[in-house]
Tab-separated table of C-alpha atoms in Angstrom:
chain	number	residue	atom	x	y	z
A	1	UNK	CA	-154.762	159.966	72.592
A	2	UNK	CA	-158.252	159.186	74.023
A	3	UNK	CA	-159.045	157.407	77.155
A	4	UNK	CA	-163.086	156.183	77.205
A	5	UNK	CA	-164.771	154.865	80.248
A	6	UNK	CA	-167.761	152.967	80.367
A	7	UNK	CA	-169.194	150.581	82.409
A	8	UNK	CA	-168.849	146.871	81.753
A	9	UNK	CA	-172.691	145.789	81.759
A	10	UNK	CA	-175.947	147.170	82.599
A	11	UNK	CA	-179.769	145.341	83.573
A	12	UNK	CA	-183.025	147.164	83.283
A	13	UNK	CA	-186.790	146.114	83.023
A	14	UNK	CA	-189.014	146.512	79.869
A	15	UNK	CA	-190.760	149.333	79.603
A	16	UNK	CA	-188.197	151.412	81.904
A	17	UNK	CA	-186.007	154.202	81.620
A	18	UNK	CA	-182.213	153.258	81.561
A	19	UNK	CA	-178.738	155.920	81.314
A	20	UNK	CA	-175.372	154.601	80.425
A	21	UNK	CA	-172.726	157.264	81.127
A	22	UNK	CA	-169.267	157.450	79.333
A	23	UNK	CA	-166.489	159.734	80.222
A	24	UNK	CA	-164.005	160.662	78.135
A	25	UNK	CA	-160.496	162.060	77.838
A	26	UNK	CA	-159.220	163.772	74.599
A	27	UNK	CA	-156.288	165.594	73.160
A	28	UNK	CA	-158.694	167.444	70.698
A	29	UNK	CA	-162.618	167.719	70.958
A	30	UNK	CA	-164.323	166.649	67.682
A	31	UNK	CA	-168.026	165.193	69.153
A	32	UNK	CA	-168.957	162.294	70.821
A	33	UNK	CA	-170.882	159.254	69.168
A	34	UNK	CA	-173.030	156.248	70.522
A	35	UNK	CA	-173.467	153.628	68.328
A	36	UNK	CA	-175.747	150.309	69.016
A	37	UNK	CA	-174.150	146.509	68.683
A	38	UNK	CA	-176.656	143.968	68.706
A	39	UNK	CA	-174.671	140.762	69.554
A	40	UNK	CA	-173.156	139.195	65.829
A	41	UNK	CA	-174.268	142.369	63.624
A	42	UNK	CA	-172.822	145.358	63.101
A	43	UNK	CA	-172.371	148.435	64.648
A	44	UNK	CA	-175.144	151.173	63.586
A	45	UNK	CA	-175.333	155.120	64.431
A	46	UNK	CA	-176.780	156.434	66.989
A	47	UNK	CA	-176.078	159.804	67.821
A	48	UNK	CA	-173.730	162.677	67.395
A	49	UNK	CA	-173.311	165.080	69.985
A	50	UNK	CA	-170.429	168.318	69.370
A	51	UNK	CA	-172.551	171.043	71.530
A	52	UNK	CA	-173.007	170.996	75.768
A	53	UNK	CA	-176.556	169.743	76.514
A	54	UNK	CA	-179.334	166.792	75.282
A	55	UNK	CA	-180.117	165.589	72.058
A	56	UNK	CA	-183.494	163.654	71.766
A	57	UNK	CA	-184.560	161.119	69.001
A	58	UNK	CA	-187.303	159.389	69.897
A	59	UNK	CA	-186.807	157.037	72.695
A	60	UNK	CA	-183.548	157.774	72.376
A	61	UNK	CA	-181.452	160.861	73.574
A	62	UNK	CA	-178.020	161.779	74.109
A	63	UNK	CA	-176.032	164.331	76.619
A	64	UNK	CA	-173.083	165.471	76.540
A	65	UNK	CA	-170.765	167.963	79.321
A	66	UNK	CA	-167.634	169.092	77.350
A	67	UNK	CA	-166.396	170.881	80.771
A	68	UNK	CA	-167.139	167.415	82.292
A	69	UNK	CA	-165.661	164.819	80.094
A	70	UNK	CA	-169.485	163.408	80.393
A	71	UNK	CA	-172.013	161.885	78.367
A	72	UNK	CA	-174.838	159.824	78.425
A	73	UNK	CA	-177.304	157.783	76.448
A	74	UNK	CA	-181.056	157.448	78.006
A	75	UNK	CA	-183.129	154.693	76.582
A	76	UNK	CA	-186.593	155.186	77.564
A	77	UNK	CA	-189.655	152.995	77.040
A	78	UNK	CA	-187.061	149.435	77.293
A	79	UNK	CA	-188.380	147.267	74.531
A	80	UNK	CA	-186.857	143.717	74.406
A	81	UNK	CA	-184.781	144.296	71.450
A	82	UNK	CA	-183.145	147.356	72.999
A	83	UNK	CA	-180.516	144.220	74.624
A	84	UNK	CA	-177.706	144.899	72.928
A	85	UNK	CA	-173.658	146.531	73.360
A	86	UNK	CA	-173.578	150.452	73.329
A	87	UNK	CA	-170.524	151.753	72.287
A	88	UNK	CA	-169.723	155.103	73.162
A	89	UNK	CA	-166.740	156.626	70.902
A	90	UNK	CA	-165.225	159.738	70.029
A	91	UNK	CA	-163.020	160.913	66.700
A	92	UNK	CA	-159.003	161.261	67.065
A	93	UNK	CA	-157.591	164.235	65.051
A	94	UNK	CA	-156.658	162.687	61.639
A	95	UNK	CA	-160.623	160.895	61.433
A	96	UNK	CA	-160.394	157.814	63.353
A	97	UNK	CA	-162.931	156.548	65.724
A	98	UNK	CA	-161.717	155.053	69.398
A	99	UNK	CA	-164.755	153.139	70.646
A	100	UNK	CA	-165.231	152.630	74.644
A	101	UNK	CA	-164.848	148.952	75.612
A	102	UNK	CA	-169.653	149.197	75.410
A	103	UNK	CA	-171.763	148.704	77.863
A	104	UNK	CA	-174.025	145.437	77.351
A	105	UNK	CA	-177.260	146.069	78.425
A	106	UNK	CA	-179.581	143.409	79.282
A	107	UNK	CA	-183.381	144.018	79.452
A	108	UNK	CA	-185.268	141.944	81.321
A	109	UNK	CA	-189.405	140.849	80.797
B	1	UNK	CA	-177.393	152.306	47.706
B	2	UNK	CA	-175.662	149.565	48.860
B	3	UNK	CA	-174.450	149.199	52.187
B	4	UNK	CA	-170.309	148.616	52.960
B	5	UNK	CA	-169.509	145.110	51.612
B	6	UNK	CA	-167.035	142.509	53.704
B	7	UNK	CA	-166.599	139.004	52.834
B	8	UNK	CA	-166.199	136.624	53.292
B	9	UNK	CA	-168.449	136.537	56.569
B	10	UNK	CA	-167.083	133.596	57.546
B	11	UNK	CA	-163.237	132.174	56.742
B	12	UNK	CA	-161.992	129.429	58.910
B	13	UNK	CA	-158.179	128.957	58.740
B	14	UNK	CA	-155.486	126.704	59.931
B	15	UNK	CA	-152.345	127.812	61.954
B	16	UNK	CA	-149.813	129.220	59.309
B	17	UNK	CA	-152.002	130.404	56.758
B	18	UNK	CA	-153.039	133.350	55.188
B	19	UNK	CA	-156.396	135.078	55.735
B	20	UNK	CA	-157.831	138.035	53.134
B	21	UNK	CA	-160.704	139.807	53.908
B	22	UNK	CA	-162.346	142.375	51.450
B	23	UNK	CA	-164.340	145.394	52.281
B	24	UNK	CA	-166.188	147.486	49.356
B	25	UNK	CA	-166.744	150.943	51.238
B	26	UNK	CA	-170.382	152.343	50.227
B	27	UNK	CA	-170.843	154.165	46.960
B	28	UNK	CA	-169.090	157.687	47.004
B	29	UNK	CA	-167.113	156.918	50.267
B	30	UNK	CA	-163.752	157.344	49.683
B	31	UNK	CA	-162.969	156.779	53.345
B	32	UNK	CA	-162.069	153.010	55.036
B	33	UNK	CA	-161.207	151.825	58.461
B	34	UNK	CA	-160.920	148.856	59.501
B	35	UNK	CA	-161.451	147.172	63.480
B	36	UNK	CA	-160.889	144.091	65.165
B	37	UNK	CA	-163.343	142.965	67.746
B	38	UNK	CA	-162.777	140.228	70.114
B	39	UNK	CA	-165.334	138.204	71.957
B	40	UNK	CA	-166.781	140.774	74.591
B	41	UNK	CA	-164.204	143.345	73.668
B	42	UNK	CA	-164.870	146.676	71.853
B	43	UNK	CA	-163.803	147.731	68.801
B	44	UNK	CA	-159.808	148.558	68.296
B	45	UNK	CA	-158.803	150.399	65.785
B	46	UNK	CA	-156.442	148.885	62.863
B	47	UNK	CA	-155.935	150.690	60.072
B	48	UNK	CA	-157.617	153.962	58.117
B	49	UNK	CA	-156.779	153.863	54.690
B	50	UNK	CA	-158.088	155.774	51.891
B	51	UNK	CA	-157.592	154.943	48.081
B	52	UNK	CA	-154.245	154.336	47.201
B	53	UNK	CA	-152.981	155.463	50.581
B	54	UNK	CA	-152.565	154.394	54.412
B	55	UNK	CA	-153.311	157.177	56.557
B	56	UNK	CA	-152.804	155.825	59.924
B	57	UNK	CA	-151.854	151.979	60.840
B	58	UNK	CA	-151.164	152.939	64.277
B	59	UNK	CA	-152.996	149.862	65.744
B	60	UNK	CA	-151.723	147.320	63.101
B	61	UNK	CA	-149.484	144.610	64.545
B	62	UNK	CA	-146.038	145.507	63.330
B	63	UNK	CA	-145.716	141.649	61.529
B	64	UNK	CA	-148.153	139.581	59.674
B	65	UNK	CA	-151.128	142.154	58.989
B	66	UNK	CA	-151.299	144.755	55.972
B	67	UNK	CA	-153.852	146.357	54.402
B	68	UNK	CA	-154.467	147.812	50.993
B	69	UNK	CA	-156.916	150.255	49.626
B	70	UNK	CA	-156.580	150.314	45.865
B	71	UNK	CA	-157.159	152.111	43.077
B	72	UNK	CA	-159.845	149.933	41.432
B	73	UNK	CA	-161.574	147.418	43.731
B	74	UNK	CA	-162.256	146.727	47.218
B	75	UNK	CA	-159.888	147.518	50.478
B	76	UNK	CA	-158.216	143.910	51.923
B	77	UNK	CA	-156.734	143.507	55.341
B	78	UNK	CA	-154.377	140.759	54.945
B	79	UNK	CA	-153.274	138.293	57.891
B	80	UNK	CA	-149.987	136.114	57.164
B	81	UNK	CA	-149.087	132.993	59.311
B	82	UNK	CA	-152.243	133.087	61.342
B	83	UNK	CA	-152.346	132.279	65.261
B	84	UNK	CA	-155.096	131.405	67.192
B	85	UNK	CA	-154.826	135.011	68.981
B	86	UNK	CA	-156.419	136.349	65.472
B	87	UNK	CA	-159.663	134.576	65.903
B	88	UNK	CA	-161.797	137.296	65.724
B	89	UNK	CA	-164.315	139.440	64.311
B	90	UNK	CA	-162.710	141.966	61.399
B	91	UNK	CA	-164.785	145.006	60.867
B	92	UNK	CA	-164.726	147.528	58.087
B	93	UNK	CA	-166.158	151.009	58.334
B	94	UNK	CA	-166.662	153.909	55.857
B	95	UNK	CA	-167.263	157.249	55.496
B	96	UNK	CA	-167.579	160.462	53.210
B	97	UNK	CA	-164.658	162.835	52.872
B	98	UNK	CA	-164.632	165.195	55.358
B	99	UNK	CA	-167.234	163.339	57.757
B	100	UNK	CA	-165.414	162.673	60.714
B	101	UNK	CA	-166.351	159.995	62.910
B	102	UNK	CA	-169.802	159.291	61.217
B	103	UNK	CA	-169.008	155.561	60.117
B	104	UNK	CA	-171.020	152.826	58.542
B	105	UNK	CA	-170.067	149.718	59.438
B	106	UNK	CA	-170.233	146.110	57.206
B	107	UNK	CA	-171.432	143.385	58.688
B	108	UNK	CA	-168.223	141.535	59.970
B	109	UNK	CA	-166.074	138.741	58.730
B	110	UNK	CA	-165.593	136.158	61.269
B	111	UNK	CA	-161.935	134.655	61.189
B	112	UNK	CA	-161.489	131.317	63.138
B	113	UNK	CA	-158.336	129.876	63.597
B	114	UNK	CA	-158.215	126.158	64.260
């Protein structure tokens, strides 16, 4: 099964940088996801990381260590509307997704 | 192309009835999950089902819950005898075949047991 660690809740300033980490513990590697929650909607995609190293999109990027269990999402640029739950999950063999408990990140004027 | 379809996005219940929630996966996915979310909780896992079948109901509650993925129309997760302890936000997800992990989700039905 998979065991994913993340922490609880995060604040950070508009206009800063900000990293939430996630570690992870699988039976059977298949990528690691982030996904953003804002608070009542649904979840939406983020990013997709299967290969070591950082993924960039924008303001957004994604890192992952496979020999580490270790990944992160760095928000750069905080805007206001970046508050919101990230969920950091990864894919069971057989095609479901275990989601992290997220990380709700405040951002603060 | 329409998005994955859950309603109702709101159902309010009494103790001891029945709650059915209904979840149209997007066009050409023939993959559906379904989560439960609790206030400040993540997401847990309930059911994957894909059409006519259950693939894995591994985080189903043994009694009261099923789910269905039919032939012609949309997936329902079914709650019988409802407790206050199923107040909660119901999920769907789908995906493409063979897409593992990459999930859209609907927007949520809301279940609130009085």
């Amino acid at each position: 099964g998979q065991n994913i660690d993340q922490p609880t809740e995060m604040t950070a300033t508009e206009g800063a940088i900000v990293q939430i980490n996630c570690t992870y513990q699988t039976s059977g590697f298949n990528g690691l996801f982030w996904y953003q929650q804002h608070a009542g909607e649904a979840p939406t995609f983020l990013s997709y990381n299967v290969l070591d190293g950082l993924e960039e999109k924008g303001r957004f990027s994604s890192f992952l260590s496979r020999s580490k269990g270790y990944s992160y999402l760095l928000l750069k640029e905080l805007q206001m509307k970046d508050s919101a739950s990230y969920l950091c999950a990864a894919p069971e063999r057989g095609g479901k997704l275990i989601f992290g408990q997220g990380t709700e990140l405040s951002v603060k004027p | 192309n329409a998005g994955v379809m859950q309603n109702p996005r709101h159902l309010v219940r009494r103790r001891g009835q029945e709650a059915r929630l209904r979840c149209s996966p997007m066009k050409g996915h023939s993959h559906v999950y379904w989560y439960r979310q609790l206030p400040e909780e993540g997401l847990k896992f309930m059911v994957y089902l894909q059409k006519e079948n259950i693939i894995d109901e591994s985080g189903m509650p043994k009694e009261r819950f099923s789910a269905e993925f039919p032939k012609e129309g949309p997936s329902i997760l079914r709650i019988q005898q409802v407790v206050r302890g199923d107040s909660a936000a119901y999920f769907c997800a789908s995906s493409p075949e063979g897409r593992t992990g990459e999930l859209f989700f609907g927007e949520g039905s809301r279940l609130t047991v009085l």
